[in-house]
Coordinates of C-alpha atoms in Angstrom, one line a residue:
X1 CA 91.1 99.8 106.6
X2 CA 88.1 100.2 108.9
X3 CA 86.1 103.4 109.1
X4 CA 86.9 103.7 112.8
X5 CA 90.7 103.4 112.0
X6 CA 90.4 106.0 109.2
X7 CA 88.6 108.3 111.6
X8 CA 91.3 108.1 114.3
X9 CA 94.1 108.5 111.7
X10 CA 92.5 111.6 110.4
X11 CA 92.0 112.9 114.0
X12 CA 95.8 112.5 114.5
X13 CA 96.3 114.4 111.2
X14 CA 94.1 117.1 112.6
X15 CA 96.4 117.2 115.6
X16 CA 93.6 116.4 118.0
X17 CA 93.3 113.7 120.6
X18 CA 89.6 113.1 120.1
X19 CA 88.1 112.9 116.6
X20 CA 85.2 115.1 115.6
X21 CA 83.2 111.9 115.1
X22 CA 83.6 111.0 118.7
X23 CA 82.7 114.4 119.9
X24 CA 79.5 114.5 117.8
X25 CA 78.5 111.1 119.0
X26 CA 78.9 112.0 122.6
X27 CA 77.2 115.3 122.3
X28 CA 74.3 113.7 120.4
X29 CA 73.8 111.0 123.0
X30 CA 74.0 113.5 125.8
X31 CA 71.5 115.9 124.3
X32 CA 69.1 113.0 123.6
X33 CA 69.3 111.9 127.2
X34 CA 68.6 115.4 128.4
X35 CA 65.8 116.2 126.0
X36 CA 64.1 112.8 125.6
X37 CA 65.2 110.0 127.9
X38 CA 65.0 111.9 131.2
X39 CA 61.4 113.3 130.7
X40 CA 60.1 109.9 129.4
X41 CA 61.8 108.0 132.3
X42 CA 60.3 110.4 134.8
X43 CA 56.8 109.5 133.6
X44 CA 57.3 105.8 134.3
X45 CA 59.3 106.4 137.5
X46 CA 56.5 108.5 139.0
X47 CA 53.7 106.2 137.9
X48 CA 55.2 103.0 139.0
X49 CA 57.5 103.9 142.0
X50 CA 57.0 105.8 145.2
X51 CA 59.9 106.7 147.5
X52 CA 62.2 104.5 145.4
X53 CA 60.0 101.4 145.8
X54 CA 57.8 99.7 143.2
X55 CA 54.2 100.8 144.0
X56 CA 51.5 99.4 141.6
X57 CA 48.6 100.1 143.9
X58 CA 48.0 103.6 142.7
X59 CA 48.5 102.6 139.1
X60 CA 45.9 99.8 139.3
X61 CA 43.5 101.9 141.2
X62 CA 43.6 104.8 138.7
X63 CA 43.3 102.4 135.7
X64 CA 40.4 100.6 137.3
X65 CA 38.2 103.7 137.9
X66 CA 35.0 103.6 136.0
X67 CA 35.4 107.2 134.7
X68 CA 38.9 106.4 133.4
X69 CA 37.7 103.2 131.7
X70 CA 35.0 105.3 130.1
X71 CA 37.6 107.8 128.9
X72 CA 39.7 105.0 127.5
X73 CA 36.6 103.5 125.7
X74 CA 35.8 107.0 124.2
X75 CA 39.4 107.4 123.1
X76 CA 39.3 104.0 121.3
X77 CA 35.9 104.6 119.7
X78 CA 37.0 108.1 118.4
X79 CA 40.3 106.7 117.2
X80 CA 38.6 103.8 115.4
X81 CA 35.9 105.8 113.7
X82 CA 38.1 108.8 112.8
X83 CA 40.7 106.4 111.3
X84 CA 38.1 104.4 109.4
X85 CA 36.0 107.3 108.0
X86 CA 39.1 109.5 107.4
X87 CA 40.8 106.7 105.5
X88 CA 37.8 106.0 103.3
X89 CA 37.4 109.8 102.6
X90 CA 41.1 110.2 101.9
X91 CA 41.2 107.2 99.5
X92 CA 38.1 108.3 97.6
X93 CA 39.3 111.9 97.0
X94 CA 42.9 110.7 96.3
X95 CA 41.5 108.4 93.6
X96 CA 39.1 111.0 92.2
X97 CA 41.8 113.7 92.0
X98 CA 44.7 111.4 91.2
X99 CA 43.3 108.9 88.7
X100 CA 40.1 110.3 87.1
X101 CA 39.4 113.0 84.6
X102 CA 37.3 115.1 87.0
X103 CA 37.6 118.9 86.1
X104 CA 39.7 121.4 88.1
X105 CA 41.9 118.7 89.5
X106 CA 45.0 120.9 90.2
X107 CA 43.0 123.5 92.1
X108 CA 40.9 120.9 94.0
X109 CA 44.0 119.0 95.0
X110 CA 45.5 122.2 96.6
X111 CA 42.2 123.0 98.3
X112 CA 41.9 119.5 99.8
X113 CA 45.2 120.0 101.7
X114 CA 44.0 123.2 103.4
X115 CA 42.6 121.4 106.5
X116 CA 46.1 120.1 107.1
X117 CA 47.3 123.7 107.6
X118 CA 45.0 124.6 110.5
X119 CA 44.8 123.2 114.0
X120 CA 41.7 121.0 114.4
X121 CA 40.6 122.9 117.5
X122 CA 39.8 125.9 115.3
X123 CA 37.3 123.7 113.5
X124 CA 35.9 122.5 116.8
X125 CA 35.4 126.2 117.8
X126 CA 33.6 126.9 114.5
X127 CA 31.3 123.9 114.5
X128 CA 30.5 124.5 118.2
X129 CA 29.4 128.0 117.3
X130 CA 27.1 126.7 114.6
X131 CA 25.7 123.4 115.9
X132 CA 26.1 123.4 119.7
X133 CA 23.2 121.7 121.4
X134 CA 23.0 124.7 123.8
X135 CA 22.2 127.3 121.1
X136 CA 24.5 127.1 118.1
X137 CA 23.6 129.7 115.4
X138 CA 22.5 127.1 112.8
X139 CA 20.5 125.1 115.4
X140 CA 18.8 128.3 116.7
X141 CA 17.9 129.3 113.1
X142 CA 16.5 125.8 112.3
X143 CA 14.4 125.7 115.5
X144 CA 12.9 129.1 114.8
X145 CA 12.3 128.5 111.1
X146 CA 10.7 125.1 111.4
X147 CA 9.2 125.6 114.9
X148 CA 11.3 122.7 116.4
X149 CA 11.1 122.0 120.1
X150 CA 14.8 120.9 120.4
X151 CA 18.1 121.4 118.5
X152 CA 18.2 119.1 115.5
X153 CA 22.0 118.7 115.7
X154 CA 24.3 118.4 118.7
X155 CA 28.0 118.9 118.0
X156 CA 28.8 118.3 121.7
X157 CA 28.7 114.6 121.3
X158 CA 31.0 111.7 120.4
X159 CA 29.9 111.9 116.7
X160 CA 30.5 115.6 116.7
X161 CA 34.1 115.1 117.8
X162 CA 34.5 112.3 115.2
X163 CA 33.1 114.6 112.4
X164 CA 35.5 117.4 113.2
X165 CA 38.5 115.2 113.5
X166 CA 37.7 113.4 110.2
X167 CA 37.4 116.8 108.5
X168 CA 41.0 117.7 109.6
X169 CA 42.8 114.4 109.5
X170 CA 41.6 112.8 106.2
X171 CA 44.4 114.8 104.3
X172 CA 47.0 112.5 105.9
X173 CA 45.6 109.6 103.8
X174 CA 44.7 111.8 100.8
X175 CA 48.2 113.3 100.4
X176 CA 50.0 109.9 100.8
X177 CA 47.6 108.0 98.5
X178 CA 47.3 110.6 95.7
X179 CA 51.1 110.6 95.5
X180 CA 51.3 106.8 95.4
X181 CA 48.6 106.6 92.7
X182 CA 50.5 109.0 90.4
X183 CA 53.7 106.9 90.7
X184 CA 51.9 103.6 90.2
X185 CA 52.9 101.2 87.5
X186 CA 49.8 101.1 85.2
X187 CA 50.6 97.8 83.4
X188 CA 48.7 95.5 85.8
X189 CA 45.5 97.6 85.7
X190 CA 45.7 97.7 81.9
X191 CA 46.3 94.0 81.7
X192 CA 43.2 93.4 83.9
X193 CA 41.0 95.6 81.7
X194 CA 42.3 93.9 78.5
X195 CA 41.3 90.6 80.2
X196 CA 37.7 91.9 80.6
X197 CA 37.7 93.0 84.3
X198 CA 35.3 95.8 85.1
X199 CA 36.4 99.1 86.6
X200 CA 35.2 98.3 90.1
X201 CA 37.0 94.9 90.2
X202 CA 40.2 96.6 89.0
X203 CA 40.1 99.2 91.8
X204 CA 39.2 96.6 94.4
X205 CA 41.6 93.9 93.4
X206 CA 44.6 95.8 91.9
X207 CA 44.7 99.5 92.6
X208 CA 43.9 99.5 96.3
X209 CA 46.3 96.6 97.2
X210 CA 49.1 98.4 95.3
X211 CA 48.8 101.6 97.4
X212 CA 48.2 99.7 100.7
X213 CA 51.5 101.0 102.2
X214 CA 50.5 104.6 101.5
X215 CA 47.0 103.9 102.9
X216 CA 48.5 102.2 106.0
X217 CA 51.0 105.0 106.6
X218 CA 48.3 107.7 106.3
X219 CA 45.8 105.7 108.4
X220 CA 48.4 105.3 111.2
X221 CA 49.0 109.0 111.3
X222 CA 45.3 109.6 111.6
X223 CA 45.0 107.0 114.4
X224 CA 48.0 108.3 116.4
X225 CA 46.8 112.0 116.1
X226 CA 43.2 111.0 116.9
X227 CA 44.1 108.9 120.0
X228 CA 46.4 111.7 121.3
X229 CA 44.4 114.7 120.3
X230 CA 43.3 117.1 123.0
X231 CA 41.7 120.3 121.5
X232 CA 38.6 118.9 119.8
X233 CA 37.5 116.5 122.6
X234 CA 38.1 119.3 125.1
X235 CA 36.1 121.9 123.3
X236 CA 33.2 119.7 122.1
X237 CA 33.1 117.1 124.8
X238 CA 33.8 118.9 128.1
X239 CA 30.3 120.5 128.4
X240 CA 28.7 117.1 127.9
X241 CA 31.0 115.2 130.3
X242 CA 32.6 113.3 127.3
X243 CA 36.2 112.6 128.3
X244 CA 39.1 111.0 126.4
X245 CA 42.4 109.9 127.9
X246 CA 44.2 113.2 126.9
X247 CA 41.3 115.4 128.3
X248 CA 41.1 113.2 131.4
X249 CA 44.9 113.7 132.0
X250 CA 44.5 117.4 131.6
X251 CA 41.5 117.4 134.0
X252 CA 43.5 115.5 136.6
X253 CA 46.4 117.9 136.3
X254 CA 44.1 120.9 136.5
X255 CA 42.2 119.6 139.6
X256 CA 45.5 118.6 141.3
X257 CA 46.5 122.3 141.4
X258 CA 50.1 121.4 142.1
X259 CA 49.3 118.4 144.3
X260 CA 51.8 115.6 143.6
X261 CA 49.3 112.8 144.0
X262 CA 47.2 114.3 141.1
X263 CA 50.3 114.5 138.9
X264 CA 51.1 110.8 139.7
X265 CA 47.5 109.8 138.8
X266 CA 48.0 111.7 135.5
X267 CA 51.2 109.7 134.8
X268 CA 49.3 106.5 135.3
X269 CA 46.8 107.5 132.7
X270 CA 49.7 108.7 130.5
X271 CA 51.2 105.2 130.5
X272 CA 47.8 103.8 129.5
X273 CA 47.6 106.3 126.6
X274 CA 51.2 105.4 125.5
X275 CA 50.1 101.7 125.6
X276 CA 47.1 102.3 123.3
X277 CA 49.3 104.3 120.8
X278 CA 52.0 101.5 121.0
X279 CA 49.4 98.9 120.1
X280 CA 48.4 101.0 117.0
X281 CA 52.1 101.3 116.0
X282 CA 52.6 97.5 116.3
X283 CA 49.4 96.9 114.3
X284 CA 50.6 99.1 111.5
X285 CA 54.0 97.3 111.3
X286 CA 52.2 94.0 111.0
X287 CA 50.1 95.4 108.1
X288 CA 53.1 96.7 106.3
X289 CA 55.1 93.5 106.8
X290 CA 52.5 91.3 105.2
X291 CA 52.6 92.9 101.8
X292 CA 54.9 93.2 98.8
X293 CA 55.2 96.7 97.4
X294 CA 58.0 96.7 94.7
X295 CA 55.4 97.2 92.0
X296 CA 55.2 100.9 92.7
X297 CA 57.8 102.3 90.4
X298 CA 59.6 105.7 89.8
X299 CA 58.3 109.1 88.7
X300 CA 58.3 108.3 85.0
X301 CA 55.1 106.2 85.4
X302 CA 52.0 107.9 84.1
X303 CA 48.9 105.8 85.0
X304 CA 46.0 106.0 82.6
X305 CA 43.2 108.4 83.7
X306 CA 39.8 106.9 84.2
X307 CA 37.0 108.6 82.3
X308 CA 34.1 109.4 84.5
X309 CA 31.7 110.2 81.6
X310 CA 28.3 111.2 83.1
X311 CA 29.6 111.0 86.6
X312 CA 32.2 113.7 86.0
X313 CA 30.2 116.8 87.0
X314 CA 28.2 115.2 89.8
X315 CA 31.5 114.1 91.4
X316 CA 32.9 117.6 90.9
X317 CA 29.9 119.1 92.6
X318 CA 30.3 116.6 95.5
X319 CA 33.9 117.7 95.8
X320 CA 33.0 121.4 95.9
X321 CA 30.3 120.7 98.5
X322 CA 32.8 118.8 100.7
X323 CA 35.3 121.7 100.5
X324 CA 32.6 124.2 101.4
X325 CA 31.7 122.1 104.5
X326 CA 35.2 121.3 105.8
X327 CA 37.1 124.5 104.7
X328 CA 34.9 127.5 103.9
X329 CA 32.0 127.2 106.4
X330 CA 34.2 126.9 109.5
X331 CA 36.6 129.7 108.5
X332 CA 33.7 132.1 107.6
X333 CA 32.0 131.3 110.9
X334 CA 35.2 132.2 112.9
X335 CA 35.6 135.4 111.0
X336 CA 32.0 136.4 111.4
X337 CA 31.8 135.7 115.1
X338 CA 35.1 137.5 115.5
X339 CA 33.3 140.7 114.3
X340 CA 30.3 140.4 116.6
X341 CA 29.7 143.1 119.2
X342 CA 28.6 140.4 121.7
X343 CA 28.3 136.6 121.5
X344 CA 24.6 135.6 120.9
X345 CA 23.7 138.6 118.7
X346 CA 22.3 137.7 115.2
X347 CA 24.9 137.5 112.4
X348 CA 23.7 140.7 110.7
X349 CA 25.8 143.7 109.5
X350 CA 24.5 146.1 112.2
X351 CA 26.0 143.8 114.9
X352 CA 29.4 143.7 113.3
X353 CA 32.5 145.6 114.4
X354 CA 36.3 145.4 114.1
X355 CA 36.7 146.4 117.8
X356 CA 37.5 142.8 118.8
X357 CA 40.4 142.7 116.4
X358 CA 41.8 146.0 117.7
X359 CA 41.2 145.0 121.3
X360 CA 43.1 141.7 121.0
X361 CA 45.9 143.2 118.9
X362 CA 46.4 146.5 120.7
X363 CA 44.7 146.5 124.1
X364 CA 45.4 143.0 125.3
X365 CA 49.0 142.5 126.5
X366 CA 48.4 138.8 127.1
X367 CA 47.5 138.4 123.4
X368 CA 50.4 140.4 122.0
X369 CA 52.8 138.6 124.3
X370 CA 51.4 135.2 123.1
X371 CA 52.0 136.2 119.5
X372 CA 55.6 137.2 120.3
X373 CA 56.1 134.0 122.4
X374 CA 54.8 131.8 119.6
X375 CA 57.0 133.5 117.0
X376 CA 60.0 133.2 119.3
X377 CA 59.3 129.6 120.1
X378 CA 58.6 128.4 116.6
X379 CA 61.6 130.2 115.1
X380 CA 64.0 129.1 117.9
X381 CA 62.7 125.6 118.0
X382 CA 62.9 125.4 114.2
X383 CA 66.6 126.5 114.2
X384 CA 67.8 124.5 117.2
X385 CA 65.9 121.3 116.3
X386 CA 67.0 121.5 112.7
X387 CA 70.7 121.6 113.6
X388 CA 70.2 119.0 116.4
X389 CA 68.4 116.7 113.9
X390 CA 71.2 117.2 111.3
X391 CA 73.9 116.3 113.9
X392 CA 72.1 113.2 115.1
X393 CA 71.3 112.1 111.5
X394 CA 75.0 112.6 110.6
X395 CA 76.1 110.4 113.6
X396 CA 73.6 107.7 112.6
X397 CA 74.2 107.7 108.9
X398 CA 77.8 108.7 108.5
X399 CA 79.7 107.9 111.7
X400 CA 77.6 104.8 112.5
X401 CA 78.8 104.2 116.0
X402 CA 77.9 101.1 118.0
X403 CA 74.4 101.5 119.3
X404 CA 73.3 103.9 116.5
X405 CA 70.0 102.0 116.4
X406 CA 69.4 103.1 120.0
X407 CA 70.1 106.7 119.1
X408 CA 67.6 106.5 116.2
X409 CA 64.9 105.0 118.4
X410 CA 65.3 107.6 121.1
X411 CA 65.3 110.5 118.6
X412 CA 61.9 109.4 117.1
X413 CA 60.4 108.3 120.4
X414 CA 58.7 111.6 121.2
X415 CA 56.8 111.4 117.9
X416 CA 54.9 108.4 119.1
X417 CA 54.2 109.9 122.5
X418 CA 51.1 112.2 122.8
X419 CA 52.0 115.9 123.3
X420 CA 50.2 116.1 126.7
X421 CA 52.1 113.1 128.0
X422 CA 55.4 114.6 126.8
X423 CA 54.5 117.8 128.6
X424 CA 54.0 115.9 131.9
X425 CA 57.4 114.3 131.5
X426 CA 59.0 117.7 130.9
X427 CA 57.3 119.1 134.0
X428 CA 58.5 116.2 136.1
X429 CA 62.0 116.5 134.8
X430 CA 62.7 120.2 134.7
X431 CA 60.6 121.6 137.6
X432 CA 63.2 121.2 140.4
X433 CA 63.3 117.4 140.8
X434 CA 66.8 117.3 139.2
X435 CA 67.9 120.6 140.8
X436 CA 67.0 122.5 137.6
X437 CA 63.8 124.5 137.7
X438 CA 62.5 125.9 134.4
X439 CA 58.8 125.8 135.3
X440 CA 56.9 128.9 134.3
X441 CA 59.6 129.9 131.9
X442 CA 59.6 129.9 128.2
X443 CA 62.6 127.6 128.1
X444 CA 60.6 124.6 129.4
X445 CA 58.2 125.0 126.4
X446 CA 61.2 125.3 124.1
X447 CA 62.6 122.0 125.4
X448 CA 59.2 120.3 124.9
X449 CA 59.0 121.6 121.3
X450 CA 62.5 120.4 120.5
X451 CA 61.8 116.9 121.9
X452 CA 58.4 116.7 120.1
X453 CA 59.6 117.8 116.7
X454 CA 63.1 116.3 116.7
X455 CA 62.1 113.3 114.6
X456 CA 60.9 115.7 111.8
X457 CA 64.3 117.3 111.2
X458 CA 66.2 114.0 111.9
X459 CA 64.2 112.1 109.3
X460 CA 64.5 115.0 106.8
X461 CA 68.3 115.2 107.3
X462 CA 68.8 111.4 107.2
X463 CA 67.1 111.2 103.8
X464 CA 69.4 113.9 102.4
X465 CA 72.6 112.5 104.1
X466 CA 72.0 109.1 102.6
X467 CA 72.4 110.6 99.1
X468 CA 75.8 112.2 99.9
X469 CA 78.5 109.7 99.3
X470 CA 81.3 109.4 101.9
X471 CA 84.0 109.7 99.2
X472 CA 83.3 113.4 98.8
X473 CA 84.2 114.2 102.5
X474 CA 87.1 111.7 102.5
X475 CA 88.6 113.3 99.4
X476 CA 88.4 116.7 101.0
X477 CA 90.1 115.4 104.2
X478 CA 92.8 113.6 102.1
X479 CA 93.6 117.0 100.5
X480 CA 94.3 118.5 103.8
X481 CA 91.0 119.9 105.1
X482 CA 90.1 119.2 108.7
X483 CA 87.0 117.1 109.5
X484 CA 85.2 120.3 110.6
X485 CA 86.2 122.1 107.4
X486 CA 85.0 119.2 105.1
X487 CA 81.8 119.0 107.1
X488 CA 81.3 122.8 106.8
X489 CA 82.3 123.2 103.2
X490 CA 81.1 119.9 101.6
X491 CA 78.4 118.1 103.5
X492 CA 76.3 120.9 105.0
X493 CA 76.0 122.9 101.7
X494 CA 74.8 119.7 100.0
X495 CA 72.1 119.0 102.5
X496 CA 71.1 122.7 102.9
X497 CA 67.7 122.2 101.0
X498 CA 66.8 119.5 103.4
X499 CA 67.8 121.7 106.4
X500 CA 65.5 124.5 105.1
X501 CA 62.6 122.0 104.6
X502 CA 63.3 120.6 108.1
X503 CA 63.1 124.1 109.6
X504 CA 59.7 124.7 108.1
X505 CA 58.4 121.3 109.1
X506 CA 59.0 122.3 112.7
X507 CA 58.1 126.1 112.4
X508 CA 54.6 125.6 111.0
X509 CA 53.2 123.1 113.6
X510 CA 55.0 124.9 116.4
X511 CA 53.4 128.3 115.7
X512 CA 49.9 126.8 116.2
X513 CA 50.7 124.3 118.9
X514 CA 48.2 123.9 121.8
X515 CA 48.4 120.5 123.5
X516 CA 51.9 120.6 124.9
X517 CA 51.9 124.3 125.7
X518 CA 48.7 124.1 127.7
X519 CA 50.4 122.3 130.6
X520 CA 53.6 124.2 130.4
X521 CA 52.7 127.9 130.1
X522 CA 53.2 130.4 132.8
X523 CA 51.8 133.9 133.5
X524 CA 54.0 135.5 130.9
X525 CA 54.6 132.6 128.6
X526 CA 51.3 131.9 126.9
X527 CA 51.5 130.9 123.3
X528 CA 49.0 131.8 120.5
X529 CA 47.1 128.5 120.8
X530 CA 46.9 128.9 124.6
X531 CA 45.7 132.5 124.4
X532 CA 42.8 131.5 122.0
X533 CA 41.9 128.6 124.3
X534 CA 42.1 130.8 127.4
X535 CA 39.9 133.6 125.9
X536 CA 37.3 131.0 124.9
X537 CA 37.3 129.3 128.3
X538 CA 36.7 132.7 129.9
X539 CA 33.6 133.2 127.8
X540 CA 35.1 135.8 125.5
X541 CA 34.0 134.0 122.4
X542 CA 34.1 136.9 119.9
X543 CA 37.6 137.9 121.1
X544 CA 38.8 134.2 120.9
X545 CA 37.3 134.1 117.3
X546 CA 39.0 137.4 116.4
X547 CA 42.4 136.0 117.6
X548 CA 41.8 132.7 115.8
X549 CA 41.2 134.8 112.6
X550 CA 44.5 136.6 113.1
X551 CA 46.2 133.2 113.7
X552 CA 44.7 131.9 110.5
X553 CA 46.0 134.9 108.7
X554 CA 49.5 134.3 110.2
X555 CA 49.4 130.6 109.2
X556 CA 48.4 131.5 105.6
X557 CA 51.3 134.0 105.3
X558 CA 53.7 131.4 106.7
X559 CA 52.5 128.8 104.3
X560 CA 52.9 131.2 101.3
X561 CA 56.4 131.9 102.5
X562 CA 57.2 128.2 102.8
X563 CA 55.8 127.5 99.4
X564 CA 57.9 130.3 97.8
X565 CA 61.1 129.3 99.7
X566 CA 60.9 125.6 99.0
X567 CA 59.3 125.4 95.5
X568 CA 62.7 125.4 93.7
X569 CA 64.5 123.2 96.2
X570 CA 64.6 119.6 95.1
X571 CA 67.1 118.3 97.7
X572 CA 70.5 116.9 97.0

């Protein structure tokens, strides 16, 4: 008997005309259309059509502008170098902490994932304070100490942007590769060594090819994030007229001040950015398709650790110096500047005060509202998106209707679309064009968050649902339970750990989000990231640093809570 027939028979047993399967499928498809399809379609419709007719003249004119070609070239250069350097750095430290006998491995491994917790624009703020070509603290100190005529470093440059993004994105490769290295089958490496191969040859010819899928997946994450990133290029590049496609899109929207032509030009650049990201995705698929990866085995594998001998402590010192540069120095700088009485004063104890912290927390309603808004948005988006992702995953993996592949593609589509582009689509869709106007309300930000993070919960729930055999639910329904009861009492409790993990996967990035919120916030709907950015753009650098310090404190508390809640949850 086919599954569809079983479903309809059970629906009749339940005494209902429509089965729950059909209702869930229709609701899932409808919500995906509202949340994803309509905003994405509006971007293409506004870029390529005018008054219902195909109009490519504006699209070609915008793409062909010299300044926009320059922004695209900067985007490609930054994406290339950040991916290359971030991947090399991630592989090196993954190998060092995953396969060698370097001391303090457990502690170092935890510390190397810290940059993943914080938004990269915090790092851009910190490095700008230290090495800005216009008078960063470290540059000023070097010039006065060594009597230099000009600043020795300039963080407001293409390489400054690349440095900061590498510092915050290399954990994508590090975390993927270190896990793959620990699960690797060691027999091939051991065979090569027995045959007389040297360590360098074994790493180059055997170890690295074995973990190529993990390297490729991590590198793709770096590439997509770098191509679509807004905060670091905006903070470090704007003062030196260095634009990327995301910052150029934001510049067009800002200068348009509500003018529709400016928004159309931004949609044209958005399509260009989507095209660049799409090429990156296709390239990654080609890389993965060309390899064979079945030699990475299960958790029982314990690869032999490589003895570093005399290099052990020099490599440990190198790791500690790296951590100091990418983690400690930026955080300390933000905390110190947050305590300054005024920006520009020397970093000495007599110039420190806690007044900035009390001002932003007590006296600044915009800031307190932004903290409340971020907490509301991250918790609400986490809960709603988690349940929506579970429903869509259930439809795709258990109900398996015709066209389930389309539902899957639509649900993960926003993940491959840059946040600033998604924000434009949401504005075009839900600002009155379809007789629903949510602009300047918190609900339009919530819709954008749900669309952006839907793939996180969907993927997490899909992995859990694939481990729940259909016979459990069918046995329950055969014993007289309704479909809803078997879903509530059997399936959902079994995937509850994945639901909890899915919630936190959304909650954490949502509470520090900047790129999407920056185009969607209204007078009373600023988020935490937007409030920090606004204070900095207004020249209130110590206040912005103080609020960033508070945000860091909130993120650390959230991460501790996540670790405690999920440490004993192993999934179904």
